[in-house]
mmCIF file of C-alpha atoms in Angstrom:
data_model
loop_
_atom_site.group_PDB
_atom_site.id
_atom_site.type_symbol
_atom_site.label_atom_id
_atom_site.label_comp_id
_atom_site.label_asym_id
_atom_site.label_seq_id
_atom_site.Cartn_x
_atom_site.Cartn_y
_atom_site.Cartn_z
ATOM 1 C CA MET A 55 0.000 0.000 0.000
ATOM 2 C CA THR A 56 1.402 3.382 -1.025
ATOM 3 C CA LYS A 57 1.990 5.673 1.931
ATOM 4 C CA THR A 58 3.335 8.698 0.071
ATOM 5 C CA ASN A 59 1.356 11.499 -1.584
ATOM 6 C CA ALA A 60 1.924 11.906 -5.310
ATOM 7 C CA GLY A 61 -0.627 14.697 -5.445
ATOM 8 C CA HIS A 62 -3.946 14.834 -7.231
ATOM 9 C CA PHE A 63 -4.309 14.967 -11.003
ATOM 10 C CA PHE A 64 -7.031 16.699 -12.976
ATOM 11 C CA GLU A 65 -9.290 13.653 -13.283
ATOM 12 C CA ASP A 66 -9.219 13.129 -9.502
ATOM 13 C CA TYR A 67 -11.320 16.243 -8.818
ATOM 14 C CA ARG A 68 -15.097 16.477 -8.575
ATOM 15 C CA ILE A 69 -17.398 19.493 -8.224
ATOM 16 C CA GLY A 70 -18.271 20.018 -4.566
ATOM 17 C CA GLN A 71 -15.285 17.998 -3.329
ATOM 18 C CA THR A 72 -13.870 19.503 -0.121
ATOM 19 C CA PHE A 73 -10.358 19.346 1.323
ATOM 20 C CA ARG A 74 -9.534 20.274 4.908
ATOM 21 C CA HIS A 75 -5.857 21.156 4.868
ATOM 22 C CA GLY A 76 -3.769 20.631 7.958
ATOM 23 C CA PRO A 77 -2.291 21.087 10.368
ATOM 24 C CA LEU A 78 -3.012 24.489 11.896
ATOM 25 C CA ARG A 79 0.223 26.442 11.520
ATOM 26 C CA THR A 80 1.256 28.974 14.130
ATOM 27 C CA VAL A 81 2.710 32.181 12.695
ATOM 28 C CA GLY A 82 5.001 34.443 14.658
ATOM 29 C CA GLU A 83 7.575 37.198 14.618
ATOM 30 C CA GLY A 84 9.906 34.869 12.715
ATOM 31 C CA GLU A 85 7.613 34.950 9.682
ATOM 32 C CA ARG A 86 7.455 38.739 9.903
ATOM 33 C CA ALA A 87 11.260 39.018 9.992
ATOM 34 C CA LEU A 88 11.727 36.600 7.101
ATOM 35 C CA TYR A 89 9.037 38.370 5.062
ATOM 36 C CA GLN A 90 10.845 41.676 5.526
ATOM 37 C CA ALA A 91 14.113 39.989 4.538
ATOM 38 C CA LEU A 92 12.586 38.576 1.348
ATOM 39 C CA TYR A 93 10.670 41.666 0.230
ATOM 40 C CA PRO A 94 11.542 45.371 0.626
ATOM 41 C CA THR A 95 8.293 46.106 2.454
ATOM 42 C CA ARG A 96 8.025 49.283 4.529
ATOM 43 C CA PHE A 97 4.304 49.748 5.232
ATOM 44 C CA ALA A 98 4.348 51.174 8.740
ATOM 45 C CA VAL A 99 1.361 49.530 10.430
ATOM 46 C CA ASN A 100 2.806 46.059 9.746
ATOM 47 C CA VAL A 101 6.291 46.852 11.058
ATOM 48 C CA SER A 102 5.667 49.135 14.062
ATOM 49 C CA ASP A 103 3.667 48.452 17.232
ATOM 50 C CA PRO A 104 3.564 52.184 18.144
ATOM 51 C CA VAL A 105 2.154 53.116 14.724
ATOM 52 C CA ALA A 106 -0.405 50.301 14.853
ATOM 53 C CA GLN A 107 -1.495 51.394 18.331
ATOM 54 C CA SER A 108 -1.785 55.016 17.188
ATOM 55 C CA VAL A 109 -4.402 53.950 14.603
ATOM 56 C CA GLY A 110 -6.500 51.886 17.000
ATOM 57 C CA LEU A 111 -4.996 48.383 16.778
ATOM 58 C CA PRO A 112 -3.575 46.457 19.753
ATOM 59 C CA ARG A 113 -0.205 45.914 18.010
ATOM 60 C CA ALA A 114 1.274 45.481 14.549
ATOM 61 C CA PRO A 115 -0.592 42.781 12.612
ATOM 62 C CA LEU A 116 1.266 40.472 10.270
ATOM 63 C CA ASP A 117 1.494 41.637 6.676
ATOM 64 C CA ASP A 118 -1.636 40.694 4.720
ATOM 65 C CA MET A 119 0.439 38.762 2.192
ATOM 66 C CA ILE A 120 1.925 36.578 4.951
ATOM 67 C CA VAL A 121 -1.635 35.435 5.666
ATOM 68 C CA PHE A 122 -2.215 34.797 1.963
ATOM 69 C CA HIS A 123 1.025 32.830 1.568
ATOM 70 C CA LYS A 124 0.374 30.695 4.643
ATOM 71 C CA VAL A 125 -3.163 29.794 3.587
ATOM 72 C CA PHE A 126 -2.212 29.294 -0.067
ATOM 73 C CA GLY A 127 0.747 27.078 0.865
ATOM 74 C CA ALA A 128 -1.471 24.851 3.000
ATOM 75 C CA THR A 129 -3.573 24.015 -0.087
ATOM 76 C CA VAL A 130 -0.710 22.982 -2.380
ATOM 77 C CA PRO A 131 -0.441 19.250 -1.485
ATOM 78 C CA ASP A 132 -4.140 18.750 -2.245
ATOM 79 C CA ILE A 133 -4.690 21.237 -5.080
ATOM 80 C CA SER A 134 -1.586 22.193 -7.023
ATOM 81 C CA LEU A 135 1.187 19.695 -6.338
ATOM 82 C CA ASN A 136 0.894 18.579 -9.975
ATOM 83 C CA ALA A 137 0.152 22.024 -11.356
ATOM 84 C CA VAL A 138 1.671 23.399 -14.528
ATOM 85 C CA ALA A 139 0.940 26.954 -13.367
ATOM 86 C CA ASN A 140 -1.310 28.950 -11.066
ATOM 87 C CA LEU A 141 -3.348 31.138 -13.408
ATOM 88 C CA GLY A 142 -5.372 33.697 -11.508
ATOM 89 C CA TYR A 143 -7.442 34.908 -8.553
ATOM 90 C CA ALA A 144 -10.847 36.445 -7.900
ATOM 91 C CA ASP A 145 -13.019 37.545 -4.976
ATOM 92 C CA LEU A 146 -10.125 37.506 -2.499
ATOM 93 C CA ARG A 147 -10.978 39.261 0.761
ATOM 94 C CA TRP A 148 -8.995 39.685 3.966
ATOM 95 C CA LEU A 149 -11.576 39.438 6.738
ATOM 96 C CA ARG A 150 -9.679 40.208 9.976
ATOM 97 C CA PRO A 151 -6.091 40.906 11.039
ATOM 98 C CA VAL A 152 -3.726 38.099 12.014
ATOM 99 C CA TYR A 153 -1.242 38.680 14.820
ATOM 100 C CA PRO A 154 1.954 36.868 15.827
ATOM 101 C CA GLY A 155 0.983 33.757 17.771
ATOM 102 C CA ASP A 156 -2.199 33.079 15.770
ATOM 103 C CA SER A 157 -2.596 29.666 14.128
ATOM 104 C CA LEU A 158 -4.014 29.302 10.626
ATOM 105 C CA GLY A 159 -5.802 26.488 8.827
ATOM 106 C CA ALA A 160 -7.646 26.223 5.518
ATOM 107 C CA VAL A 161 -10.527 24.491 3.742
ATOM 108 C CA THR A 162 -10.923 24.296 -0.043
ATOM 109 C CA GLU A 163 -13.934 23.414 -2.208
ATOM 110 C CA ILE A 164 -13.719 22.478 -5.900
ATOM 111 C CA ILE A 165 -16.067 24.844 -7.762
ATOM 112 C CA GLY A 166 -15.044 24.438 -11.426
ATOM 113 C CA LEU A 167 -13.407 21.990 -13.854
ATOM 114 C CA LYS A 168 -12.595 22.217 -17.556
ATOM 115 C CA GLU A 169 -10.259 20.043 -19.581
ATOM 116 C CA ASN A 170 -7.890 21.868 -21.949
ATOM 117 C CA SER A 171 -8.012 21.193 -25.682
ATOM 118 C CA ASN A 172 -4.659 19.380 -25.608
ATOM 119 C CA GLY A 173 -6.163 16.669 -23.424
ATOM 120 C CA LYS A 174 -3.057 16.658 -21.232
ATOM 121 C CA THR A 175 -4.132 19.235 -18.638
ATOM 122 C CA GLY A 176 -7.221 20.860 -17.193
ATOM 123 C CA ILE A 177 -8.236 23.966 -15.274
ATOM 124 C CA VAL A 178 -9.406 23.527 -11.673
ATOM 125 C CA TRP A 179 -11.247 26.386 -9.919
ATOM 126 C CA VAL A 180 -11.287 26.336 -6.125
ATOM 127 C CA ARG A 181 -12.545 28.483 -3.258
ATOM 128 C CA THR A 182 -10.293 28.468 -0.224
ATOM 129 C CA THR A 183 -11.124 29.850 3.212
ATOM 130 C CA GLY A 184 -8.444 30.427 5.840
ATOM 131 C CA MET A 185 -9.362 30.498 9.501
ATOM 132 C CA ASN A 186 -7.677 30.984 12.863
ATOM 133 C CA ALA A 187 -7.666 28.546 15.788
ATOM 134 C CA ALA A 188 -10.872 30.111 17.120
ATOM 135 C CA GLY A 189 -12.628 29.136 13.892
ATOM 136 C CA GLU A 190 -12.908 32.748 12.682
ATOM 137 C CA ASP A 191 -12.460 33.266 8.942
ATOM 138 C CA VAL A 192 -9.463 35.459 8.155
ATOM 139 C CA LEU A 193 -9.219 35.140 4.356
ATOM 140 C CA THR A 194 -11.251 33.805 1.447
ATOM 141 C CA PHE A 195 -10.375 33.574 -2.240
ATOM 142 C CA VAL A 196 -11.007 31.837 -5.545
ATOM 143 C CA ARG A 197 -8.085 30.741 -7.663
ATOM 144 C CA TRP A 198 -7.737 28.651 -10.785
ATOM 145 C CA VAL A 199 -4.834 26.415 -11.601
ATOM 146 C CA MET A 200 -3.729 24.308 -14.583
ATOM 147 C CA VAL A 201 -3.207 20.719 -13.451
ATOM 148 C CA ARG A 202 -1.738 17.759 -15.333
ATOM 149 C CA LYS A 203 -3.858 14.747 -16.195
ATOM 150 C CA ARG A 204 -2.660 11.356 -15.049
ATOM 151 C CA ASP A 205 -3.781 9.800 -18.338
ATOM 152 C CA ALA A 206 -4.210 12.027 -21.399
ATOM 153 C CA ALA A 207 -6.517 9.414 -22.934
ATOM 154 C CA GLY A 208 -8.705 9.242 -19.851
ATOM 155 C CA PRO A 209 -12.239 10.671 -19.802
ATOM 156 C CA ALA A 210 -12.775 14.267 -18.720
ATOM 157 C CA PRO A 211 -15.519 15.508 -16.391
ATOM 158 C CA ASP A 212 -18.311 17.656 -17.780
ATOM 159 C CA PRO A 213 -17.031 21.253 -17.909
ATOM 160 C CA VAL A 214 -18.204 23.590 -15.158
ATOM 161 C CA VAL A 215 -16.900 27.173 -15.223
ATOM 162 C CA PRO A 216 -17.920 29.194 -12.139
ATOM 163 C CA ASP A 217 -19.564 32.593 -12.494
ATOM 164 C CA LEU A 218 -17.240 34.905 -10.581
ATOM 165 C CA PRO A 219 -17.799 38.559 -9.618
ATOM 166 C CA SER A 220 -15.906 41.131 -11.680
ATOM 167 C CA HIS A 221 -14.740 42.835 -8.495
ATOM 168 C CA VAL A 222 -15.361 43.168 -4.774
ATOM 169 C CA ALA A 223 -17.680 46.079 -4.019
ATOM 170 C CA ALA A 224 -16.211 48.760 -1.769
ATOM 171 C CA THR A 225 -19.135 48.247 0.600
ATOM 172 C CA ASP A 226 -18.053 44.605 1.071
ATOM 173 C CA LEU A 227 -14.524 45.432 2.228
ATOM 174 C CA ALA A 228 -13.704 44.339 5.773
ATOM 175 C CA VAL A 229 -12.037 47.106 7.786
ATOM 176 C CA PRO A 230 -10.065 45.896 10.841
ATOM 177 C CA ALA A 231 -12.049 46.461 14.041
ATOM 178 C CA GLY A 232 -10.977 49.671 15.761
ATOM 179 C CA LEU A 233 -8.999 51.061 12.818
ATOM 180 C CA ASP A 234 -8.991 54.862 12.978
ATOM 181 C CA PHE A 235 -6.748 56.851 10.638
ATOM 182 C CA THR A 236 -7.712 60.314 11.949
ATOM 183 C CA GLY A 237 -4.431 60.480 13.901
ATOM 184 C CA TYR A 238 -2.280 59.033 11.136
ATOM 185 C CA ALA A 239 -0.484 62.328 10.511
ATOM 186 C CA GLU A 240 0.779 62.356 14.100
ATOM 187 C CA SER A 241 1.987 58.718 14.012
ATOM 188 C CA GLY A 242 5.421 59.655 12.658
ATOM 189 C CA VAL A 243 4.914 57.808 9.365
ATOM 190 C CA ARG A 244 6.600 59.154 6.249
ATOM 191 C CA ALA A 245 3.551 59.004 3.985
ATOM 192 C CA PRO A 246 2.957 62.378 2.327
ATOM 193 C CA HIS A 247 -0.050 61.386 0.189
ATOM 194 C CA ARG A 248 -3.644 60.768 1.210
ATOM 195 C CA LEU A 249 -6.608 59.302 -0.656
ATOM 196 C CA GLY A 250 -7.604 62.693 -2.068
ATOM 197 C CA ASP A 251 -4.194 63.074 -3.717
ATOM 198 C CA TYR A 252 -4.862 60.182 -6.120
ATOM 199 C CA LYS A 253 -6.968 60.564 -9.262
ATOM 200 C CA VAL A 254 -8.685 57.851 -11.285
ATOM 201 C CA GLY A 255 -6.573 57.024 -14.348
ATOM 202 C CA GLU A 256 -3.320 58.179 -12.735
ATOM 203 C CA ILE A 257 -0.273 56.003 -13.475
ATOM 204 C CA ILE A 258 2.361 55.691 -10.739
ATOM 205 C CA ASP A 259 5.804 54.401 -11.706
ATOM 206 C CA HIS A 260 7.264 52.832 -8.565
ATOM 207 C CA VAL A 261 10.797 53.338 -9.945
ATOM 208 C CA ASP A 262 12.689 50.675 -8.008
ATOM 209 C CA GLY A 263 13.627 47.203 -9.224
ATOM 210 C CA VAL A 264 14.665 43.931 -7.579
ATOM 211 C CA THR A 265 16.511 41.124 -9.379
ATOM 212 C CA LEU A 266 15.114 37.701 -8.543
ATOM 213 C CA SER A 267 17.461 35.036 -7.214
ATOM 214 C CA GLU A 268 17.174 31.276 -6.818
ATOM 215 C CA ALA A 269 18.178 31.529 -3.148
ATOM 216 C CA GLU A 270 15.423 33.945 -2.147
ATOM 217 C CA HIS A 271 12.764 32.190 -4.203
ATOM 218 C CA MET A 272 13.609 28.800 -2.721
ATOM 219 C CA MET A 273 13.596 30.266 0.792
ATOM 220 C CA ALA A 274 10.151 31.757 0.113
ATOM 221 C CA THR A 275 8.603 28.562 -1.255
ATOM 222 C CA ARG A 276 9.934 26.598 1.710
ATOM 223 C CA LEU A 277 8.759 29.219 4.186
ATOM 224 C CA TRP A 278 5.241 29.185 2.734
ATOM 225 C CA GLN A 279 5.354 25.377 2.253
ATOM 226 C CA ASN A 280 4.518 25.756 -1.425
ATOM 227 C CA THR A 281 5.874 22.420 -2.574
ATOM 228 C CA ALA A 282 4.512 22.491 -6.137
ATOM 229 C CA LYS A 283 6.994 20.535 -8.279
ATOM 230 C CA VAL A 284 7.518 23.337 -10.808
ATOM 231 C CA HIS A 285 9.050 25.479 -8.034
ATOM 232 C CA PHE A 286 11.318 22.823 -6.521
ATOM 233 C CA ASP A 287 12.273 20.259 -9.130
ATOM 234 C CA ILE A 288 14.280 21.352 -12.187
ATOM 235 C CA THR A 289 13.221 18.174 -14.028
ATOM 236 C CA ALA A 290 9.570 19.295 -13.855
ATOM 237 C CA ARG A 291 10.112 22.252 -16.210
ATOM 238 C CA PRO A 292 11.598 22.739 -19.712
ATOM 239 C CA GLN A 293 15.194 23.965 -19.844
ATOM 240 C CA ALA A 294 15.611 22.892 -16.208
ATOM 241 C CA GLN A 295 14.283 26.266 -14.994
ATOM 242 C CA ARG A 296 12.401 26.441 -11.731
ATOM 243 C CA LEU A 297 9.304 28.614 -12.067
ATOM 244 C CA ILE A 298 9.195 31.519 -9.613
ATOM 245 C CA TYR A 299 6.121 31.170 -7.384
ATOM 246 C CA GLY A 300 3.488 33.699 -8.470
ATOM 247 C CA GLY A 301 2.852 34.820 -4.907
ATOM 248 C CA HIS A 302 6.523 35.770 -4.676
ATOM 249 C CA ILE A 303 5.921 38.200 -7.566
ATOM 250 C CA ILE A 304 2.801 39.618 -5.882
ATOM 251 C CA SER A 305 4.684 40.284 -2.649
ATOM 252 C CA MET A 306 7.631 41.791 -4.489
ATOM 253 C CA ALA A 307 5.405 44.115 -6.535
ATOM 254 C CA ARG A 308 3.362 45.105 -3.481
ATOM 255 C CA ALA A 309 6.563 45.937 -1.584
ATOM 256 C CA LEU A 310 7.894 47.982 -4.511
ATOM 257 C CA SER A 311 4.593 49.910 -4.671
ATOM 258 C CA PHE A 312 5.446 51.556 -1.338
ATOM 259 C CA ASN A 313 7.368 54.149 -3.369
ATOM 260 C CA GLY A 314 4.373 56.278 -4.372
ATOM 261 C CA LEU A 315 1.700 54.528 -2.305
ATOM 262 C CA GLU A 316 3.237 54.806 1.162
ATOM 263 C CA GLY A 317 -0.155 55.249 2.845
ATOM 264 C CA ALA A 318 -1.808 52.154 1.304
ATOM 265 C CA GLU A 319 -1.315 50.326 4.590
ATOM 266 C CA PHE A 320 -3.689 47.363 4.210
ATOM 267 C CA MET A 321 -4.595 45.090 1.317
ATOM 268 C CA ALA A 322 -8.345 44.642 1.714
ATOM 269 C CA ALA A 323 -9.287 42.595 -1.356
ATOM 270 C CA ILE A 324 -8.056 41.263 -4.674
ATOM 271 C CA ASN A 325 -10.672 41.679 -7.385
ATOM 272 C CA GLY A 326 -8.826 39.673 -9.997
ATOM 273 C CA GLY A 327 -5.341 38.743 -10.990
ATOM 274 C CA ALA A 328 -3.355 37.028 -13.689
ATOM 275 C CA HIS A 329 0.190 35.717 -13.813
ATOM 276 C CA ALA A 330 0.641 36.969 -17.350
ATOM 277 C CA ASN A 331 4.074 35.467 -18.086
ATOM 278 C CA PRO A 332 6.465 33.225 -16.166
ATOM 279 C CA ALA A 333 9.321 34.619 -14.075
ATOM 280 C CA PHE A 334 12.701 33.024 -13.482
ATOM 281 C CA ALA A 335 15.815 33.719 -11.442
ATOM 282 C CA GLY A 336 17.771 36.572 -13.004
ATOM 283 C CA ASP A 337 14.696 38.569 -14.042
ATOM 284 C CA THR A 338 14.514 42.085 -12.586
ATOM 285 C CA VAL A 339 11.037 42.955 -11.301
ATOM 286 C CA ARG A 340 9.704 46.504 -11.518
ATOM 287 C CA ALA A 341 6.185 47.717 -10.842
ATOM 288 C CA TRP A 342 3.661 50.400 -11.697
ATOM 289 C CA SER A 343 0.111 51.094 -10.549
ATOM 290 C CA GLU A 344 -2.987 52.614 -12.111
ATOM 291 C CA VAL A 345 -5.663 54.196 -9.927
ATOM 292 C CA LEU A 346 -9.012 52.610 -10.840
ATOM 293 C CA GLU A 347 -11.416 53.871 -8.164
ATOM 294 C CA THR A 348 -11.617 55.505 -4.755
ATOM 295 C CA ALA A 349 -14.260 55.059 -2.069
ATOM 296 C CA SER A 350 -15.088 55.889 1.525
ATOM 297 C CA THR A 351 -15.546 53.405 4.374
ATOM 298 C CA PRO A 352 -17.509 53.671 7.643
ATOM 299 C CA ALA A 353 -14.286 53.713 9.692
ATOM 300 C CA PRO A 354 -13.016 57.125 10.820
ATOM 301 C CA GLY A 355 -10.382 58.555 8.510
ATOM 302 C CA VAL A 356 -10.199 55.331 6.465
ATOM 303 C CA GLY A 357 -10.616 55.399 2.696
ATOM 304 C CA ALA A 358 -10.313 52.704 0.041
ATOM 305 C CA ILE A 359 -8.345 52.881 -3.180
ATOM 306 C CA ARG A 360 -8.689 50.386 -6.022
ATOM 307 C CA LEU A 361 -5.465 49.850 -7.920
ATOM 308 C CA ARG A 362 -4.137 47.901 -10.861
ATOM 309 C CA LEU A 363 -0.680 46.690 -9.821
ATOM 310 C CA VAL A 364 1.489 45.527 -12.704
ATOM 311 C CA ALA A 365 4.829 43.770 -12.293
ATOM 312 C CA THR A 366 7.137 43.748 -15.289
ATOM 313 C CA LYS A 367 10.653 42.669 -16.174
ATOM 314 C CA GLY A 368 11.439 45.566 -18.497
ATOM 315 C CA SER A 369 8.463 47.255 -20.143
ATOM 316 C CA GLU A 370 7.693 50.900 -19.353
ATOM 317 C CA ALA A 371 5.069 52.034 -16.868
ATOM 318 C CA GLY A 372 1.635 51.982 -18.503
ATOM 319 C CA VAL A 373 2.504 49.252 -21.009
ATOM 320 C CA LEU A 374 0.213 46.264 -20.434
ATOM 321 C CA LYS A 375 -1.043 44.645 -23.637
ATOM 322 C CA GLY A 376 -0.295 44.792 -27.344
ATOM 323 C CA GLU A 377 -2.665 45.569 -30.192
ATOM 324 C CA ASP A 378 -3.563 41.872 -30.325
ATOM 325 C CA GLY A 379 -4.980 42.120 -26.794
ATOM 326 C CA LYS A 380 -2.338 39.798 -25.373
ATOM 327 C CA TYR A 381 -0.109 40.759 -22.466
ATOM 328 C CA HIS A 382 3.234 42.310 -23.337
ATOM 329 C CA PRO A 383 5.860 39.556 -22.934
ATOM 330 C CA ASP A 384 7.579 41.547 -20.168
ATOM 331 C CA VAL A 385 4.436 41.732 -18.017
ATOM 332 C CA LEU A 386 4.582 39.217 -15.161
ATOM 333 C CA LEU A 387 1.566 40.169 -13.066
ATOM 334 C CA ASP A 388 -1.689 42.062 -13.565
ATOM 335 C CA LEU A 389 -3.407 42.480 -10.196
ATOM 336 C CA ASP A 390 -6.599 44.438 -9.455
ATOM 337 C CA TYR A 391 -6.900 45.073 -5.703
ATOM 338 C CA TRP A 392 -8.319 47.318 -2.991
ATOM 339 C CA ALA A 393 -6.151 48.927 -0.312
ATOM 340 C CA LEU A 394 -7.093 50.907 2.796
ATOM 341 C CA MET A 395 -5.409 54.262 3.356
ATOM 342 C CA PRO A 396 -5.927 57.540 5.217
ATOM 343 C CA VAL A 397 -8.303 60.068 3.667
#
């Protein structure tokens, strides 16, 4: 009897199938320190207890992307161990802050299946919910992933493509309990711009770049327990190139966006996202943002800004797609998300 896990293949999934991923993983200050070592993040509320307390929180919460990585990584053995690539996200919402010492678990439901025309792979849509040890939901998201078939000649399930929302409404954003940005100016943060300084259609070039390395990428995938073969095993990819984990690109681009969006302290939701082209060690990641929408929230002094965050490996700010409607080959990530910032 086989005792090891070879991962699931496309034909193993069924609509409505549920996976409870385990075990609960405790996250602490170590994850915060390693996250800051991997990505040049400087958003003040996540790195400073005094700043967090000045805006109504008990202490500095962990970066929102740490929560995403931890929950995402927990799903990999059941969902994407045999993936060719993670393709996109929708309806991702952070529901409450996570603090050092919290423990996180996850549950995933299969909500869509469609075999690709080549017969060798298929697309699997899933909804994952992350929760803390108290059973409170902290994160929910839909993602879709291309997964290998075990047998290309095997039968495929009837196609089911889920109907997903185009974006998360501003009224559905979860604002951390107690968050109050009315005293943000006195918190000592270097963040000169407020919500009213940003205009819809504005393009912000974040200027800085970071060259990807094998060492940092492998540290990240191990830290987040993302054991998908394409990230670890050079024999699983053409030209013996390990594929850089897409979440690594999201975190890098988000960190780079600090230069120009210093006050966008919290990621509140991801409306949609696409890993437009693969990234490999040696690529230099740069980022730009487009302002899509602004909105108010019920919390004092707290506004919401909807942004398109684009990570590239060379194209100029504002360059996204060609005349054929396809992504420019230098575009790595196209992410539509909401952030919370002072008004």
